[in-house]
């Protein structure tokens, strides 16, 4: 059985660990609040851009749209070129199953399309694919802890370059979406090409345009100039969303660690008191036995 010194050392170690986990909880809560504010500040622009794309589909006939960013009206063509997948992970662990869930989605996609080219954000994802000998087409070396619009544009420009040069058939994004303030879920979303019904169907609920629009030089050129901005906005939203989910997952993990530390400290404190009480009782017993032996000795001598 451990002595009082060992138990006390263990308690001090748990207390120090609890200080670290509590600090990480507070840091994650601050980062989460700032990230949500950044997302709220930029979301209106891209929502307005999406409404304008829907307005185009309300104004022109579906067949008039002939853009490489949309599937043709007859449906999805067969795949004859590799796809690209942007995988968004964190730079470190201690965030529950956040990273593992994103990795699982990437592995599922690779099972369905083995020739998929991986574009990875986050040190965790880079190390995982490297350790499992899974090739990475491009690894973005900047940290996943500070998602910005400039970085989203850099990523989208690289992906769009391969798509526009007809080197890639599809572009997927694997990110973690925060469904509400608590729950989050890893998703694999096909970013390009879009199903035109994605915009056309949602546009059916919109009121018709009061006046006809004139597109210069034509509607396809207008769409081709708008879609890169929309793709950049989607990637930026995915980066921010994933970052928010990472902080939320880390807060949950650190809160659980704090609760476990409190429970362990309570158990160690009880064990420490028992051992200490046992030691005191043993010492009193030994002193009493010694005193009794001395009395008996003096009685015999007397």
C-alpha angles and dihedrals in degrees: 000000000000117000128232092264094055093046092048091050090050091050092051090050092052091048092053090049090050090054090055095047091047091051091049089051092054093046092050092049090053093048091047092053093049093046092051090050091052091050092049090050095054101033097080092063094054092042088055090048090052091051090053091052090051089049090057090055090049091052104044132043117266092240091055091068109088106165130145088228091068133058113249119260092256092063140256115343120223117273115252100155133054122269129230126227127194108208115196116200135152130264094238142017131239089100103108114241094336097113096035092055092053091047091051091055090050092050091050090053091048090053091055096040110022093179093062114131113226124222108187133200116189135043093248092060093045092053094045096052092042092051091049093046093242109151119239119208094201133357117199104221098199116099123271088218094081112044113185136175090246091059091046089054090049092053094044092048091055094047094044091050091061091042095049092047088056091243094121129048099195140009121214129188122205111196140141116258123204104222091188139342093295113020123069134180136196111238136191109208128181105230101180138066100026124217102241088223087068088073101020096054094048089048091060090075091053120091115256119263111273093216129024118259126229116214119204124235087353142310094263092055090050091051092046090056094046102044098067089057090048091050090050089051092050092051092047090050090050091050093049093042091051091047091051091049091049091054092045091050091048091049090052092047093047092046089053090048090051091051091048090049091052091050092047092048090051091052093045091048090053091047091047092052091049093050091045092048090048090051092049091048090049091050092049090049091051093048091048091048091049092049091049091050090051092051091049090049093051091048092054092047091048 
